[in-house]
Coordinates of N, CA and C in Angstrom, one line a residue:
M1 N -49.5 66.1 6.9 CA -48.5 66.8 6.2 C -48.7 68.3 6.5
T2 N -47.6 69.0 6.8 CA -47.7 70.4 7.1 C -47.6 71.2 5.8
T3 N -48.4 72.2 5.6 CA -48.3 73.0 4.4 C -47.3 74.1 4.6
T4 N -46.4 74.2 3.7 CA -45.4 75.3 3.7 C -45.9 76.5 3.0
P5 N -45.3 77.7 3.3 CA -45.8 78.9 2.6 C -45.8 78.8 1.0
P6 N -44.8 78.2 0.4 CA -44.9 78.1 -1.1 C -46.0 77.1 -1.5
Q7 N -46.3 76.1 -0.7 CA -47.4 75.2 -1.1 C -48.7 75.9 -0.9
L8 N -48.8 76.7 0.2 CA -50.0 77.5 0.4 C -50.3 78.5 -0.7
K9 N -49.2 79.1 -1.1 CA -49.3 80.1 -2.2 C -49.7 79.4 -3.5
A10 N -49.2 78.3 -3.8 CA -49.5 77.5 -5.0 C -51.0 77.1 -4.9
M11 N -51.4 76.7 -3.8 CA -52.8 76.2 -3.6 C -53.8 77.4 -3.8
R12 N -53.4 78.5 -3.2 CA -54.3 79.7 -3.4 C -54.3 80.2 -4.9
M13 N -53.2 80.2 -5.5 CA -53.1 80.6 -6.9 C -53.9 79.6 -7.8
A14 N -53.7 78.3 -7.6 CA -54.5 77.3 -8.4 C -56.0 77.5 -8.1
S15 N -56.3 77.7 -6.8 CA -57.8 77.9 -6.5 C -58.4 79.1 -7.2
W16 N -57.7 80.2 -7.1 CA -58.2 81.4 -7.8 C -58.3 81.2 -9.3
I17 N -57.3 80.8 -9.9 CA -57.3 80.6 -11.4 C -58.4 79.6 -11.8
T18 N -58.5 78.5 -11.1 CA -59.5 77.5 -11.4 C -60.9 78.0 -11.2
A19 N -61.1 78.7 -10.1 CA -62.4 79.3 -9.8 C -62.8 80.3 -10.9
V20 N -61.9 81.2 -11.3 CA -62.2 82.1 -12.4 C -62.5 81.4 -13.6
N21 N -61.7 80.4 -13.9 CA -61.9 79.6 -15.2 C -63.3 79.0 -15.2
V22 N -63.7 78.2 -14.2 CA -65.0 77.6 -14.2 C -66.1 78.5 -14.2
L23 N -66.0 79.7 -13.5 CA -67.0 80.6 -13.4 C -67.2 81.4 -14.7
V24 N -66.1 81.7 -15.4 CA -66.2 82.3 -16.8 C -66.9 81.3 -17.7
A25 N -66.5 80.1 -17.7 CA -67.1 79.1 -18.6 C -68.6 78.9 -18.2
S26 N -68.9 79.0 -17.0 CA -70.3 78.9 -16.6 C -71.1 80.1 -17.1
G27 N -70.5 81.2 -17.0 CA -71.1 82.5 -17.5 C -71.5 82.3 -19.0
Y28 N -70.6 81.8 -19.8 CA -70.9 81.6 -21.2 C -72.0 80.5 -21.4
A29 N -72.0 79.5 -20.6 CA -73.0 78.5 -20.7 C -74.4 79.1 -20.3
I30 N -74.4 79.9 -19.3 CA -75.7 80.5 -18.9 C -76.1 81.5 -20.0
A31 N -75.2 82.3 -20.5 CA -75.5 83.2 -21.6 C -76.1 82.5 -22.8
G32 N -75.6 81.3 -23.1 CA -76.1 80.5 -24.2 C -77.5 80.0 -23.9
L33 N -77.8 79.7 -22.7 CA -79.2 79.3 -22.3 C -80.2 80.5 -22.4
V34 N -79.8 81.6 -21.9 CA -80.6 82.8 -21.8 C -80.8 83.5 -23.1
H35 N -79.6 83.7 -23.8 CA -79.6 84.5 -25.0 C -78.7 83.8 -26.0
P36 N -79.1 82.8 -26.7 CA -78.2 82.0 -27.6 C -77.5 82.9 -28.6
A37 N -78.1 84.0 -29.1 CA -77.4 84.8 -30.1 C -76.1 85.4 -29.6
A38 N -75.9 85.5 -28.2 CA -74.7 86.0 -27.7 C -73.5 85.1 -27.9
I39 N -73.7 83.9 -28.1 CA -72.5 83.0 -28.3 C -72.4 82.5 -29.7
L40 N -73.3 82.9 -30.6 CA -73.2 82.5 -32.0 C -72.4 83.5 -32.8
P41 N -71.8 83.1 -33.9 CA -71.2 84.0 -34.8 C -72.2 85.1 -35.2
A42 N -71.8 86.3 -35.5 CA -72.7 87.4 -35.8 C -73.6 87.1 -36.9
S43 N -73.2 86.3 -37.9 CA -74.1 86.1 -39.1 C -75.1 85.0 -38.8
D44 N -75.0 84.2 -37.7 CA -75.9 83.1 -37.5 C -77.1 83.5 -36.7
V45 N -78.2 82.9 -36.9 CA -79.5 83.1 -36.2 C -79.7 81.9 -35.3
P46 N -80.1 82.2 -34.0 CA -80.4 81.1 -33.1 C -81.5 80.2 -33.6
T47 N -81.3 78.9 -33.4 CA -82.3 77.9 -33.8 C -82.5 77.0 -32.6
E48 N -83.4 76.0 -32.8 CA -83.6 75.0 -31.8 C -82.3 74.2 -31.5
A49 N -81.6 74.0 -32.6 CA -80.3 73.3 -32.5 C -79.3 74.1 -31.6
S50 N -79.2 75.4 -31.7 CA -78.3 76.1 -30.9 C -78.8 76.2 -29.5
A51 N -80.1 76.1 -29.2 CA -80.6 76.0 -27.8 C -80.2 74.7 -27.2
I52 N -80.3 73.6 -28.0 CA -80.0 72.3 -27.5 C -78.5 72.2 -27.2
F53 N -77.7 72.8 -28.1 CA -76.2 72.9 -27.9 C -75.9 73.6 -26.6
A54 N -76.6 74.7 -26.4 CA -76.4 75.5 -25.1 C -76.7 74.7 -23.9
M55 N -77.7 73.8 -24.0 CA -78.1 73.0 -22.9 C -77.0 71.9 -22.6
Y56 N -76.4 71.4 -23.7 CA -75.3 70.5 -23.5 C -74.1 71.2 -22.9
A57 N -73.8 72.4 -23.3 CA -72.7 73.1 -22.8 C -72.9 73.4 -21.3
A58 N -74.1 73.7 -20.9 CA -74.4 74.0 -19.5 C -74.4 72.7 -18.7
A59 N -74.8 71.6 -19.3 CA -74.8 70.3 -18.6 C -73.4 69.8 -18.2
R60 N -72.4 70.2 -19.0 CA -71.0 69.8 -18.7 C -70.3 70.9 -17.8
T61 N -70.7 72.1 -18.0 CA -70.0 73.2 -17.4 C -70.4 73.5 -15.9
L62 N -71.7 73.6 -15.7 CA -72.2 73.9 -14.4 C -71.9 72.9 -13.3
P63 N -72.1 71.6 -13.6 CA -71.6 70.7 -12.5 C -70.1 70.7 -12.2
L64 N -69.3 70.9 -13.3 CA -67.9 71.1 -13.1 C -67.6 72.3 -12.2
A65 N -68.3 73.4 -12.4 CA -68.1 74.6 -11.6 C -68.5 74.3 -10.1
V66 N -69.6 73.7 -9.9 CA -70.1 73.5 -8.5 C -69.1 72.5 -7.8
I67 N -68.7 71.4 -8.4 CA -67.8 70.5 -7.8 C -66.5 71.1 -7.5
T68 N -66.0 71.9 -8.5 CA -64.7 72.6 -8.3 C -64.7 73.6 -7.2
L69 N -65.8 74.3 -7.1 CA -65.9 75.3 -6.0 C -66.0 74.6 -4.6
V70 N -66.6 73.4 -4.6 CA -66.6 72.7 -3.3 C -65.2 72.2 -3.0
V71 N -64.5 71.7 -4.0 CA -63.2 71.2 -3.8 C -62.2 72.3 -3.3
I72 N -62.4 73.5 -3.9 CA -61.6 74.7 -3.4 C -62.0 75.0 -2.0
F73 N -63.3 75.1 -1.7 CA -63.7 75.4 -0.3 C -63.2 74.4 0.7
K74 N -63.1 73.1 0.3 CA -62.6 72.1 1.3 C -61.1 72.0 1.2
R75 N -60.5 72.7 0.4 CA -59.0 72.7 0.2 C -58.4 71.3 -0.1
M76 N -59.0 70.7 -1.0 CA -58.6 69.3 -1.4 C -57.7 69.5 -2.6
A77 N -56.4 69.6 -2.3 CA -55.4 69.8 -3.4 C -55.3 68.8 -4.4
S78 N -55.4 67.5 -4.1 CA -55.3 66.4 -5.1 C -56.5 66.5 -6.0
A79 N -57.7 66.8 -5.5 CA -58.8 66.9 -6.4 C -58.7 68.1 -7.3
L80 N -58.2 69.2 -6.7 CA -58.0 70.4 -7.5 C -57.0 70.2 -8.6
L81 N -56.0 69.4 -8.4 CA -55.1 69.1 -9.5 C -55.8 68.5 -10.7
V82 N -56.7 67.5 -10.4 CA -57.4 66.8 -11.5 C -58.4 67.8 -12.1
L83 N -59.2 68.5 -11.3 CA -60.3 69.3 -11.9 C -59.6 70.6 -12.6
G84 N -58.5 71.1 -12.0 CA -57.9 72.2 -12.7 C -57.3 71.8 -14.0
F85 N -56.7 70.6 -14.1 CA -56.2 70.1 -15.4 C -57.4 69.9 -16.4
L86 N -58.5 69.3 -15.9 CA -59.7 69.2 -16.8 C -60.2 70.5 -17.2
A87 N -60.3 71.5 -16.4 CA -60.7 72.8 -16.8 C -59.8 73.4 -17.8
G88 N -58.5 73.2 -17.7 CA -57.6 73.7 -18.7 C -57.8 73.0 -20.0
V89 N -58.0 71.7 -20.0 CA -58.2 71.0 -21.3 C -59.5 71.5 -21.9
I90 N -60.5 71.7 -21.1 CA -61.8 72.2 -21.7 C -61.5 73.6 -22.4
Q91 N -60.8 74.5 -21.7 CA -60.5 75.8 -22.3 C -59.7 75.7 -23.6
L92 N -58.7 74.8 -23.5 CA -57.9 74.5 -24.7 C -58.8 74.0 -25.9
S93 N -59.7 73.2 -25.6 CA -60.7 72.6 -26.6 C -61.6 73.8 -27.1
D94 N -62.0 74.7 -26.2 CA -62.8 75.8 -26.6 C -62.0 76.7 -27.6
S95 N -60.7 76.8 -27.4 CA -60.0 77.7 -28.3 C -59.9 77.0 -29.7
I96 N -59.9 75.7 -29.7 CA -59.9 75.0 -31.0 C -61.2 75.2 -31.7
V97 N -62.3 75.2 -30.9 CA -63.6 75.6 -31.5 C -63.6 77.0 -32.1
G98 N -62.9 77.9 -31.4 CA -62.8 79.3 -31.9 C -62.1 79.3 -33.2
I99 N -61.1 78.4 -33.4 CA -60.4 78.4 -34.7 C -61.4 78.0 -35.8
F100 N -62.2 77.1 -35.5 CA -63.2 76.7 -36.5 C -64.2 77.8 -36.8
Q101 N -64.5 78.6 -35.8 CA -65.4 79.7 -36.0 C -64.7 81.0 -36.5
H102 N -63.4 80.9 -36.7 CA -62.7 82.1 -37.2 C -62.9 83.3 -36.3
D103 N -62.9 83.1 -35.0 CA -63.2 84.2 -34.1 C -62.0 84.4 -33.1
P104 N -61.2 85.4 -33.3 CA -60.0 85.6 -32.5 C -60.3 85.6 -31.0
G105 N -61.4 86.2 -30.6 CA -61.8 86.3 -29.2 C -62.0 84.9 -28.6
K106 N -62.6 84.0 -29.4 CA -62.9 82.7 -28.9 C -61.7 81.8 -29.1
I107 N -60.6 82.3 -29.7 CA -59.4 81.5 -29.8 C -58.5 81.9 -28.7
F108 N -58.1 83.2 -28.6 CA -57.1 83.6 -27.7 C -57.5 83.7 -26.2
G109 N -58.8 84.1 -26.0 CA -59.3 84.1 -24.6 C -59.2 82.8 -23.9
P110 N -59.9 81.8 -24.5 CA -59.7 80.4 -23.9 C -58.3 79.9 -23.8
F111 N -57.5 80.2 -24.9 CA -56.1 79.7 -24.9 C -55.3 80.4 -23.7
L112 N -55.5 81.7 -23.5 CA -54.8 82.3 -22.4 C -55.3 81.8 -21.0
I113 N -56.6 81.6 -20.9 CA -57.0 81.0 -19.6 C -56.4 79.6 -19.4
A114 N -56.4 78.8 -20.5 CA -55.8 77.4 -20.4 C -54.3 77.5 -20.0
C115 N -53.6 78.5 -20.6 CA -52.2 78.6 -20.2 C -52.0 78.9 -18.7
F116 N -52.8 79.9 -18.2 CA -52.7 80.2 -16.8 C -53.1 79.0 -15.9
Q117 N -54.2 78.3 -16.4 CA -54.6 77.1 -15.7 C -53.6 76.0 -15.6
F118 N -52.9 75.7 -16.7 CA -51.9 74.7 -16.7 C -50.7 75.1 -15.9
Y119 N -50.4 76.4 -15.9 CA -49.3 76.9 -15.1 C -49.6 76.7 -13.6
A120 N -50.8 77.0 -13.2 CA -51.2 76.9 -11.8 C -51.2 75.4 -11.4
V121 N -51.7 74.5 -12.2 CA -51.7 73.1 -11.9 C -50.2 72.6 -11.8
F122 N -49.4 73.0 -12.7 CA -48.0 72.6 -12.7 C -47.3 73.0 -11.4
L123 N -47.5 74.3 -11.0 CA -46.9 74.7 -9.7 C -47.4 74.0 -8.5
L124 N -48.7 73.8 -8.5 CA -49.3 73.0 -7.4 C -48.8 71.6 -7.3
R125 N -48.7 71.0 -8.5 CA -48.2 69.6 -8.5 C -46.8 69.5 -8.1
R126 N -46.0 70.4 -8.6 CA -44.5 70.5 -8.3 C -44.3 70.7 -6.8
L127 N -45.0 71.6 -6.2 CA -44.8 71.9 -4.8 C -45.4 70.9 -3.8
R128 N -46.3 70.1 -4.3 CA -46.9 69.0 -3.5 C -46.0 67.8 -3.4
N129 N -45.2 67.6 -4.3 CA -44.3 66.4 -4.3 C -43.0 66.6 -3.5

């Protein structure tokens, strides 16, 4: 199948947005491992439980980032659709966690990333069919 300019543009956009998405999420996971207080609400003190939680976050986020970057590098559009959608769902879920933390930054940041992610996946899917 020959890639047309609109398909190429959609693939590039989905690749960039997804890469930024998973790298930002990985940054937060790494921050939680290195300095747990950075991801906790201001009034909370880091504990062993918060360190374990950070390990779980890193365990889901870092492999997703690595696999997604490989998929982008290999230009595997069908895999990018799945991983991009998954990355969007994760960001949307993170915004729900932000609601429970009553932290606007943890609500609107992930929600905005999820919106961009879903838009990119939508365009890529539409132009691939």
